[in-house]
Structure formats: structure tokens, C-alpha cells
Short mmCIF file of C-alpha atoms in Angstrom, two decimals:
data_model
loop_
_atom_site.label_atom_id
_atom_site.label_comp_id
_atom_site.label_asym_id
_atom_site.label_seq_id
_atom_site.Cartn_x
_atom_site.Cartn_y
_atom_site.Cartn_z
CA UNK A 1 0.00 0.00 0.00
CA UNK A 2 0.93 3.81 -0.19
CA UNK A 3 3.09 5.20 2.73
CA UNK A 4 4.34 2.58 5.05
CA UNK A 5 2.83 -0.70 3.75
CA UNK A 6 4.25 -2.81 0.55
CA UNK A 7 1.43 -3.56 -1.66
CA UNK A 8 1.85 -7.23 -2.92
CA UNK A 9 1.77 -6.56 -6.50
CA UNK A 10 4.70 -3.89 -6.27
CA UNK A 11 6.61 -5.44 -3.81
CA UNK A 12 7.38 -8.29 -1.76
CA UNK A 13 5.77 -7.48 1.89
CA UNK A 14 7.80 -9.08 4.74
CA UNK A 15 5.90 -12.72 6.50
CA UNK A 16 6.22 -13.71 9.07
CA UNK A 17 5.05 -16.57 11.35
CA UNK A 18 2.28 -15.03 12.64
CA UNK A 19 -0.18 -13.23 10.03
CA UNK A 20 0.01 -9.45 10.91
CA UNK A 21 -3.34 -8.88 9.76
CA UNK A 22 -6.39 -11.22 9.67
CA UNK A 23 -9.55 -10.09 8.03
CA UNK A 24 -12.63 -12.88 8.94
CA UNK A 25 -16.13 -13.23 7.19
CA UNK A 26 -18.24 -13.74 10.43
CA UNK A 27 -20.90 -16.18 8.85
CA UNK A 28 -23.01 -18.97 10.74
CA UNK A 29 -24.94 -16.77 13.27
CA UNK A 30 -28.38 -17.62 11.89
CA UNK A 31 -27.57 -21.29 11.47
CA UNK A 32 -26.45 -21.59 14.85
CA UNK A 33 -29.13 -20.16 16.42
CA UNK A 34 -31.57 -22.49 13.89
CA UNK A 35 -29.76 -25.78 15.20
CA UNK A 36 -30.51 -24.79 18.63
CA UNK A 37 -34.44 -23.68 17.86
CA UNK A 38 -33.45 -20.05 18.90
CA UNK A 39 -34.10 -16.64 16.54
CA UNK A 40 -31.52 -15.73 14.08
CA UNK A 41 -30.96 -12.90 15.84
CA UNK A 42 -29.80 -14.89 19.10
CA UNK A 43 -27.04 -16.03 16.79
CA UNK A 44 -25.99 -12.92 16.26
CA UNK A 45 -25.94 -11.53 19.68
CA UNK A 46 -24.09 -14.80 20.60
CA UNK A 47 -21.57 -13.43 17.85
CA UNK A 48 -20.88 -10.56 19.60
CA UNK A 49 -18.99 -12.86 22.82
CA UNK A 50 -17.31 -14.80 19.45
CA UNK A 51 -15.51 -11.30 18.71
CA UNK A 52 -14.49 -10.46 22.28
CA UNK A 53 -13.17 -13.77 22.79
CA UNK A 54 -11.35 -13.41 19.15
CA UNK A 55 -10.02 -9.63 20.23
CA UNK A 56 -8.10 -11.20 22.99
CA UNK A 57 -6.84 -14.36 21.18
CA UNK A 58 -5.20 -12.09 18.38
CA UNK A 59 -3.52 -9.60 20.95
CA UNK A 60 -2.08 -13.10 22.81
CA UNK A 61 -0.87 -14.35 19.96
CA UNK A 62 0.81 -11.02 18.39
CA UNK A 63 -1.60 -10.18 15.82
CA UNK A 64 -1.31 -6.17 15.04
CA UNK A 65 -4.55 -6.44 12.42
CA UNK A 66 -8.21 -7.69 12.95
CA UNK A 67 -10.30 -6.96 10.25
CA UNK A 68 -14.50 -8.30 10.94
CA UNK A 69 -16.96 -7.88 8.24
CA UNK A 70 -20.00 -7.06 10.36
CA UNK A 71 -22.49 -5.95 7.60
CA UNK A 72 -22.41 -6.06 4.17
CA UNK A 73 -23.35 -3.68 1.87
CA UNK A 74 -25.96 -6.26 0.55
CA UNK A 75 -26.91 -6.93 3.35
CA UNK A 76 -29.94 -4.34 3.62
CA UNK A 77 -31.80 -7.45 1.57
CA UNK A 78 -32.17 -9.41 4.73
CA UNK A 79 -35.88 -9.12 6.56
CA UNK A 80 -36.17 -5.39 8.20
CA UNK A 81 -36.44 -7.35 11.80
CA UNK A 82 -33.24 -8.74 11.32
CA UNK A 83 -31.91 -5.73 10.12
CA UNK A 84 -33.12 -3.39 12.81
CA UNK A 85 -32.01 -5.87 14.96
CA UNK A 86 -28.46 -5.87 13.54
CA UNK A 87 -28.18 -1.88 13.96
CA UNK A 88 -29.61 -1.92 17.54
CA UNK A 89 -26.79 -4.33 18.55
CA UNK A 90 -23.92 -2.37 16.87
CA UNK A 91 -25.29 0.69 19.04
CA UNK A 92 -25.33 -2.00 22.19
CA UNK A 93 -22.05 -3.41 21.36
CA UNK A 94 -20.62 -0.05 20.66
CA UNK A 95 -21.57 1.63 24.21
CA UNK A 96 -20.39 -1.66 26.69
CA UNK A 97 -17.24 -2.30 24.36
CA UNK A 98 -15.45 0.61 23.49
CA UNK A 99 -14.08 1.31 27.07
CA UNK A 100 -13.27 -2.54 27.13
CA UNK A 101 -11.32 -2.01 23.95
CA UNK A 102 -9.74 1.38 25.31
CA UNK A 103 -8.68 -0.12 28.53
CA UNK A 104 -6.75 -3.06 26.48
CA UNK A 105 -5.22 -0.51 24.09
CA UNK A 106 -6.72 -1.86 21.58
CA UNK A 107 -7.43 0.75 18.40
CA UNK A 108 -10.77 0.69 16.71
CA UNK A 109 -11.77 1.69 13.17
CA UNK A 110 -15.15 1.50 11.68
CA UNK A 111 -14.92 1.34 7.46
CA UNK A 112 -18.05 1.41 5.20
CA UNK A 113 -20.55 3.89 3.85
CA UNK A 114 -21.54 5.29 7.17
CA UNK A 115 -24.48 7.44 5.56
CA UNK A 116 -26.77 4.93 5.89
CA UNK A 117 -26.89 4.87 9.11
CA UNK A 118 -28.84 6.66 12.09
CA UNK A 119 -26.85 9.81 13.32
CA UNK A 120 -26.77 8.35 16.95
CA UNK A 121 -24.80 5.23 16.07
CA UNK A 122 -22.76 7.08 13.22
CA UNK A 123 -21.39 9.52 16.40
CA UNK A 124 -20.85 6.20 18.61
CA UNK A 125 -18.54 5.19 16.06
CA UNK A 126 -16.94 8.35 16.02
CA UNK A 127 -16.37 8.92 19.55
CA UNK A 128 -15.02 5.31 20.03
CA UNK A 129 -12.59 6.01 17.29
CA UNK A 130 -11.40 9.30 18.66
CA UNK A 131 -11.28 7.79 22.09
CA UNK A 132 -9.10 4.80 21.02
CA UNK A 133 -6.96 6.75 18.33
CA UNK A 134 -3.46 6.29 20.21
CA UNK A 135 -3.68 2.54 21.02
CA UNK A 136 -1.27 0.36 19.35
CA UNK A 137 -1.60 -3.32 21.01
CA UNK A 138 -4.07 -3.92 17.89
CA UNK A 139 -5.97 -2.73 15.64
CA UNK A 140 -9.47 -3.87 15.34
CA UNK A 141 -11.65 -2.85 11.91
CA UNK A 142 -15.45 -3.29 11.06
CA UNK A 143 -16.68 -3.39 8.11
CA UNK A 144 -19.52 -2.15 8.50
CA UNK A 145 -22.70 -1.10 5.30
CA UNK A 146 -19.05 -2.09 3.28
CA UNK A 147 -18.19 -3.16 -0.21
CA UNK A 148 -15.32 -4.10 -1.96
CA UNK A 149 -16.72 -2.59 -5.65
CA UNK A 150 -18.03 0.22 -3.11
CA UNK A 151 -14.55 0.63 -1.58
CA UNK A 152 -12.46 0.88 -5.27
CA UNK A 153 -15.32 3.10 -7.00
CA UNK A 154 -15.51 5.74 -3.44
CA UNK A 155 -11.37 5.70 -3.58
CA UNK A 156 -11.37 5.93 -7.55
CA UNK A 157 -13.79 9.08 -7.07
CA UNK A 158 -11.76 10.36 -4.61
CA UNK A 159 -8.58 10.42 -7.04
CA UNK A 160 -10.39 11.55 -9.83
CA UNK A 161 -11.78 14.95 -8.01
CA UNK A 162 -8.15 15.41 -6.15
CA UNK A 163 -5.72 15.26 -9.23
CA UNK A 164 -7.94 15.65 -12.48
CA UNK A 165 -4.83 16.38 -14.58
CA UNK A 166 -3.53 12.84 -14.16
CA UNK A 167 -7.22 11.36 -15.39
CA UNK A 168 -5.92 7.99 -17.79
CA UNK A 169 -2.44 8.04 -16.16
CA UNK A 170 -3.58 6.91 -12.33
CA UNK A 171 -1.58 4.23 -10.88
CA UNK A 172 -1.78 1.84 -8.02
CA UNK A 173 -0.07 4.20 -5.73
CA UNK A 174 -1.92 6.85 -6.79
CA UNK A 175 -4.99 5.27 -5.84
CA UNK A 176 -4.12 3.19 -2.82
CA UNK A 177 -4.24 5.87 -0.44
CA UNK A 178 -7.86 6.39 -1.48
CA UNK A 179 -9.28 3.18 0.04
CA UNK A 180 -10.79 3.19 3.58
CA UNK A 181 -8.07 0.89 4.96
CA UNK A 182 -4.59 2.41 3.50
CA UNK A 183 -3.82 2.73 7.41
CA UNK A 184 -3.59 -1.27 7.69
CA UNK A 185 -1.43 -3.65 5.53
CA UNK A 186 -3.06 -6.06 3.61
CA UNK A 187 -4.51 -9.04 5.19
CA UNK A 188 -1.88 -11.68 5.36
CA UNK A 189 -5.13 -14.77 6.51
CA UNK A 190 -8.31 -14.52 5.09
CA UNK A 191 -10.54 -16.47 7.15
CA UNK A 192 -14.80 -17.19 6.43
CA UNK A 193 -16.51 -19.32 9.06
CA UNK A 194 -20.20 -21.41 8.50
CA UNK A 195 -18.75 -23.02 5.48
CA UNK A 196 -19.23 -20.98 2.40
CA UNK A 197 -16.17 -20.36 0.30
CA UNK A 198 -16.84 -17.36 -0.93
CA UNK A 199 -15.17 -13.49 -0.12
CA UNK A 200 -18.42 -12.36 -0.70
CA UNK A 201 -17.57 -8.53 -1.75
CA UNK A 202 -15.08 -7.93 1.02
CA UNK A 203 -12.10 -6.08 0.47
CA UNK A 204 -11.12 -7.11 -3.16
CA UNK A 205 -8.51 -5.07 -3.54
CA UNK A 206 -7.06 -5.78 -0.37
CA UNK A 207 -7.30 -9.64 -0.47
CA UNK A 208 -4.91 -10.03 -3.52
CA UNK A 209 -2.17 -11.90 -2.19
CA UNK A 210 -3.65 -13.24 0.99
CA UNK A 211 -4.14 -16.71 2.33
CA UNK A 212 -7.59 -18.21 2.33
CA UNK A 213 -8.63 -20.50 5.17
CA UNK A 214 -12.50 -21.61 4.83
CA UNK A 215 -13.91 -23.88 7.75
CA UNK A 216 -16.87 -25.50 8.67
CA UNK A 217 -17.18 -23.75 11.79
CA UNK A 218 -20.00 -21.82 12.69
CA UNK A 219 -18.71 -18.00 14.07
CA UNK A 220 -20.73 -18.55 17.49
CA UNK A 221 -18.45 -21.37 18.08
CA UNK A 222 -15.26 -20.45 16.40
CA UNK A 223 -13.10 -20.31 19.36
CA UNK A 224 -9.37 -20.03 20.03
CA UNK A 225 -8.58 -23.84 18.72
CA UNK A 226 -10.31 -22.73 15.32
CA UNK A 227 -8.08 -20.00 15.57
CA UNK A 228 -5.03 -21.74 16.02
CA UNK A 229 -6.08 -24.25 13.25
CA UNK A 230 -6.71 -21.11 10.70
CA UNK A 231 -2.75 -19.88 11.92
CA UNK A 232 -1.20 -23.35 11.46
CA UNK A 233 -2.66 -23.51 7.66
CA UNK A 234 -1.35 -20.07 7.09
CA UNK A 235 1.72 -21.11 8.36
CA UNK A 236 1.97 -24.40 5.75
CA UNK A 237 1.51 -22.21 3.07
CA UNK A 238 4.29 -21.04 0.58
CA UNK A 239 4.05 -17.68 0.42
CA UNK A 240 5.56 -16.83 -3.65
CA UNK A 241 3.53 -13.45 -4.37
CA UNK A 242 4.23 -14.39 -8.07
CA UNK A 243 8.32 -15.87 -7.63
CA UNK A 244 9.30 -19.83 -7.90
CA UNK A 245 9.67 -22.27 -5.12
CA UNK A 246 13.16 -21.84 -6.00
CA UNK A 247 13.48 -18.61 -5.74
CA UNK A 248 12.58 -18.82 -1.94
CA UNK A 249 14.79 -21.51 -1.24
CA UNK A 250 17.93 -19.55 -2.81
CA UNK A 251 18.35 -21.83 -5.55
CA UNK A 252 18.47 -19.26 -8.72
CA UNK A 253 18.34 -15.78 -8.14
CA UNK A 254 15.81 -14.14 -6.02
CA UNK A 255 13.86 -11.58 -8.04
CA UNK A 256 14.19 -9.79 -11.56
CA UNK A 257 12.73 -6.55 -12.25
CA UNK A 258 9.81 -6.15 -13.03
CA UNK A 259 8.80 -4.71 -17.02
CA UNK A 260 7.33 -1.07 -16.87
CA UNK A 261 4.18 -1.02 -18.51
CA UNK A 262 3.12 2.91 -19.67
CA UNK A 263 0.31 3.68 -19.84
CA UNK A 264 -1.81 4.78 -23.46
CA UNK A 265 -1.79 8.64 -22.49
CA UNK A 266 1.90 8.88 -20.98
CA UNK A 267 3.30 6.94 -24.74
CA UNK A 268 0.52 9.65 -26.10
CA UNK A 269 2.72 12.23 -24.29
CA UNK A 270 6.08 10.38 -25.54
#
């Protein structure tokens, strides 16, 4: 990414054992509650102790990065109860977590197209932001009313209005500092619970050269085992970001340059 982060596809980032950043798809609320002939929405307030419990397990095992889609930007489709329900519980979780989260030093970011939303939980996000600005132990996103078409067309818009003259010459640098989570590195683990294997519209320019990990598991009972299980198949995994096996094992050389590629208005320009 722009500033202090490599993006994968212009450099090599650094890996390490641990992922630095882990972005989860929280999915299996309703079905849990279904098996146990509760609500759907008793799922997802049983989500809520899944991402506490998850908060803690990534600061004890050195994780600097949680990313949690929360709500989807298609996600307005679902029954209004649900919905409603969904927003009142964001407000709930929002006013009995963020001194948790301050006291723990852990940051919090909210990413998404906030307008949507009722002006009383849109200044609950704010204030818990502001409040846990300095933390560094970890950094915890939502995605919340998010996108990952919304994110590239809002950050493409964004470039377009701030440097006009450059419109048919933009590049990925130019744009990266655009997109709601340029403060974060990419995701090194991608991890969806409940069993789909899908990213579903969540952060597609983000997940380019990250590990997938899809399980079974329902997010009500992902726990710190699950966890552990996602982080030992990241760790497995053999990590090329476009090179040879060889390559990381020292056998031929490690990287050649890569070919510049103008663009049609800058060979205009030539």
C-alpha cells in the first residue's frame, strides 16, 4: 500500500510466522441459532462474545490487524427485523465495548458507507474512534454497510476529483491511499466461518495476495482452537507473491525486475 505498507503486487511485503493482519467473514450466526431452535438474531448476539473472545486471542498471539466484516453492503436485503435488529446491537455493542477495547489498548476503526446509518450510532462510532486513536496493542476494523466494488469506485472518485490532470495516467499508488483501509497492511489470513467459500464482496482489492482458510465452523463457536487451526494452515503455506519455489529456497536468483508497462496517455505524451 501507499506510505508505510508494501502492496503485494509492487513489492514483496515481509511474512512472518504469525499473520500481521487477519480479516474474517463472520458467517453462521443464523444457522447456529436455527440448530438450537433459537431466533436468528440470538445467533448474532451470541456473535458478539465470538468477537471479544477473538479480540483477545489475536492480541495473545501477536496479531497487530483484525479486520471483521460485520455488515455487508448487501446486506440491507435481509428481513427489516433482522436488520433493525443488527443496527440496535452495533449501538449495544458499541456503548459496553469501546471502554473494554480502550482499557486493552486496543485501536478501533469503523470502514463502510456510514451514511446509511442513524446519526446516533454514526457519532458512537466516532467517539469510540477518537477515544481509542493512540492505542497500538491492535488494531481492530469493522466493516460495517461495506463493499469491496463500493470501496475501489468511493477511492477511484476520490482520485479523480483530487488530481484531475492525471485522469488515464492513475496508478496503483496513486490510488491506494484512497481506500478506507490504507492505514492497515493487507490481510496476510483470510478467514470465512459457516462453510461458504466465498469473499463475498469484502475487500477485493485488499485480499490479492492473501491466504484463504474456509472452515466449517459456525462463528458462534469459532473459538481459540479454530483459531489456532486457521494460523497453522497459514503457516503451511508457501508464500511466492508471483516468484518460484526456488526462488525462496535460494536456488536461482531471487527476483528480476519487473517490465514497466506505460500507460496509453503517458506513450501519447512520448
Amino acid at each position: 500500500m501507499a506510505g508505510k505498507f508494501t502492496s503485494s503486487t509492487q513489492a514483496i511485503p515481509d511474512v512472518g510466522t504469525v499473520p500481521r493482519h487477519i480479516a474474517i467473514i463472520m458467517d453462521g450466526n443464523g444457522r447456529w441459532a436455527k440448530r438450537r431452535f433459537m431466533p436468528r438474531v440470538a445467533g448474532h448476539k451470541r456473535g458478539v462474545e465470538t468477537v471479544r473472545a477473538m479480540v483477545k486471542a489475536c492480541i495473545a498471539r501477536g496479531v497487530d490487524y483484525l479486520t471483521l466484516f460485520a455488515f455487508s453492503s448487501e446486506n440491507w436485503r435481509r428481513p427489516v427485523e433482522e436488520v433493525s435488529f443488527l443496527m440496535n446491537l452495533f449501538v449495544s455493542a458499541l456503548q459496553n465495548e469501546i471502554s473494554k477495547l480502550h482499557a486493552n489498548g486496543v485501536r478501533l476503526k469503523v470502514v463502510g458507507d456510514l451514511a446509511a446509518f442513524e446519526p446516533r450510532l454514526v457519532a458512537l462510532i466516532r467517539e469510540g474512534e477518537a477515544k481509542t486513536a493512540n492505542n497500538t496493542r491492535l488494531t481492530l476494523t469493522i466493516a460495517a454497510n461495506y463493499g469491496g466494488r463500493w470501496d475501489i469506485l468511493q477511492a477511484m472518485n476520490q482520485l479523480a476529483l483530487a488530481h484531475p490532470e492525471k485522469a488515464g495516467s492513475f496508478g496503483e499508488a496513486d490510488l491506494a491511499p484512497h481506500l478506507v483501509m490504507a492505514y492497515a497492511p493487507e490481510p496476510d489470513l483470510f478467514i470465512r466461518t459457516g462453510g461458504e467459500k466465498r469473499i463475498s464482496n469484502f475487500l477485493l482489492w485488499q485480499l490479492a495476495y492473501s491466504e484463504l482458510h474456509f472452515t466449517d465452523t459456525l462463528w458462534p463457536d469459532f473459538d481459540d482452537a479454530a483459531l489456532d487451526l486457521a494460523i497453522a494452515s497459514y503457516c503451511q503455506r508457501e508464500r511466492r507473491f508471483g516468484r518460484t519455489s526456488e526462488q525462496l529456497t535460494g536456488q536461482i536468483p531471487a527476483v528480476s525486475p519487473a517490465p514497466t508497462i506505460e500507460s496509453p496517455a503517458r506513450r501519447r505524451d512520448a
